[in-house]
GROMACS .gro file of C-alpha atoms in nm:
model
  104
    1UNK     CA    1  -3.059   1.123   4.147
    2UNK     CA    2  -3.454   1.318   4.104
    3UNK     CA    3  -3.415   1.269   4.502
    4UNK     CA    4  -3.030   1.347   4.464
    5UNK     CA    5  -3.078   1.682   4.325
    6UNK     CA    6  -3.391   1.784   4.496
    7UNK     CA    7  -3.198   1.721   4.822
    8UNK     CA    8  -2.910   1.996   4.685
    9UNK     CA    9  -3.187   2.246   4.505
   10UNK     CA   10  -3.295   2.206   4.903
   11UNK     CA   11  -2.955   2.247   5.044
   12UNK     CA   12  -2.826   2.480   4.850
   13UNK     CA   13  -3.195   2.775   4.773
   14UNK     CA   14  -3.029   3.071   4.901
   15UNK     CA   15  -2.674   2.979   4.622
   16UNK     CA   16  -2.886   2.920   4.369
   17UNK     CA   17  -3.114   3.207   4.485
   18UNK     CA   18  -2.771   3.456   4.409
   19UNK     CA   19  -2.674   3.327   4.113
   20UNK     CA   20  -2.964   3.320   3.910
   21UNK     CA   21  -2.990   3.705   4.058
   22UNK     CA   22  -2.626   3.705   3.822
   23UNK     CA   23  -2.681   3.587   3.552
   24UNK     CA   24  -2.985   3.726   3.480
   25UNK     CA   25  -2.750   4.061   3.419
   26UNK     CA   26  -2.583   3.917   3.164
   27UNK     CA   27  -2.584   4.011   2.852
   28UNK     CA   28  -2.650   3.582   2.772
   29UNK     CA   29  -2.976   3.544   2.952
   30UNK     CA   30  -3.150   3.932   2.802
   31UNK     CA   31  -3.017   3.763   2.445
   32UNK     CA   32  -3.167   3.431   2.546
   33UNK     CA   33  -3.456   3.513   2.717
   34UNK     CA   34  -3.561   3.851   2.441
   35UNK     CA   35  -3.498   3.546   2.178
   36UNK     CA   36  -3.756   3.321   2.397
   37UNK     CA   37  -4.037   3.599   2.379
   38UNK     CA   38  -4.035   3.725   2.072
   39UNK     CA   39  -4.065   3.329   1.936
   40UNK     CA   40  -4.415   3.284   2.268
   41UNK     CA   41  -4.542   3.608   2.082
   42UNK     CA   42  -4.556   3.473   1.705
   43UNK     CA   43  -4.221   3.570   1.518
   44UNK     CA   44  -4.049   3.307   1.306
   45UNK     CA   45  -3.715   3.438   1.162
   46UNK     CA   46  -3.462   3.162   1.001
   47UNK     CA   47  -3.205   3.425   1.165
   48UNK     CA   48  -3.247   3.539   1.491
   49UNK     CA   49  -2.831   3.650   1.602
   50UNK     CA   50  -2.897   3.878   1.309
   51UNK     CA   51  -3.199   4.042   1.386
   52UNK     CA   52  -3.056   4.042   1.765
   53UNK     CA   53  -2.815   4.200   1.660
   54UNK     CA   54  -2.981   4.463   1.461
   55UNK     CA   55  -3.245   4.523   1.779
   56UNK     CA   56  -2.880   4.648   2.014
   57UNK     CA   57  -2.855   4.875   1.732
   58UNK     CA   58  -3.180   5.054   1.686
   59UNK     CA   59  -3.178   5.360   1.853
   60UNK     CA   60  -3.485   5.484   1.699
   61UNK     CA   61  -3.785   5.445   1.582
   62UNK     CA   62  -3.892   5.277   1.195
   63UNK     CA   63  -4.200   5.493   1.194
   64UNK     CA   64  -4.196   5.849   1.406
   65UNK     CA   65  -3.803   5.782   1.451
   66UNK     CA   66  -3.803   5.921   1.842
   67UNK     CA   67  -3.488   5.745   2.045
   68UNK     CA   68  -3.630   5.437   2.160
   69UNK     CA   69  -3.623   5.512   2.589
   70UNK     CA   70  -3.676   5.256   2.836
   71UNK     CA   71  -4.038   5.075   2.965
   72UNK     CA   72  -4.135   5.204   3.230
   73UNK     CA   73  -3.945   5.588   3.189
   74UNK     CA   74  -4.333   5.748   3.130
   75UNK     CA   75  -4.182   5.806   2.808
   76UNK     CA   76  -4.406   5.504   2.552
   77UNK     CA   77  -4.089   5.479   2.317
   78UNK     CA   78  -3.981   5.159   2.440
   79UNK     CA   79  -3.781   4.949   2.180
   80UNK     CA   80  -4.070   4.683   2.025
   81UNK     CA   81  -4.039   4.458   1.742
   82UNK     CA   82  -4.364   4.442   1.513
   83UNK     CA   83  -4.334   4.190   1.307
   84UNK     CA   84  -4.675   4.031   1.146
   85UNK     CA   85  -4.923   3.858   1.311
   86UNK     CA   86  -5.070   3.574   1.051
   87UNK     CA   87  -4.710   3.484   0.871
   88UNK     CA   88  -4.539   3.571   1.206
   89UNK     CA   89  -4.293   3.783   0.996
   90UNK     CA   90  -4.049   4.087   1.099
   91UNK     CA   91  -4.211   4.426   1.009
   92UNK     CA   92  -3.967   4.652   1.226
   93UNK     CA   93  -3.860   4.805   1.570
   94UNK     CA   94  -4.120   5.059   1.676
   95UNK     CA   95  -4.207   5.261   1.979
   96UNK     CA   96  -4.415   5.117   2.198
   97UNK     CA   97  -4.625   5.338   2.037
   98UNK     CA   98  -4.636   5.343   1.710
   99UNK     CA   99  -4.605   4.972   1.722
  100UNK     CA  100  -4.965   5.008   1.915
  101UNK     CA  101  -5.074   5.273   1.656
  102UNK     CA  102  -5.041   4.961   1.451
  103UNK     CA  103  -5.231   4.676   1.530
  104UNK     CA  104  -5.164   4.328   1.427
   0.00000   0.00000   0.00000
């Protein structure tokens, strides 16, 4: 079976590449990658689902009230998940500038 799957992947590379390119634009993928990133960075949460909903609805920094921008737009105001680095507890959704200023 292992050899079969290897051959399949090799013979369908372009199709699989196109599929993943499309999949990475879906809300399901964006949610999955966002929550995975939070976990990798140390967030410990009992309900990632509700936290993600809160994340989607957050429009302004909880500290300085600036409207969130987009990463790479030059504003340094993209949305960040702030958490305590010792306990892993969520604190707030901040703009990047406030998150960096607050520190760990």
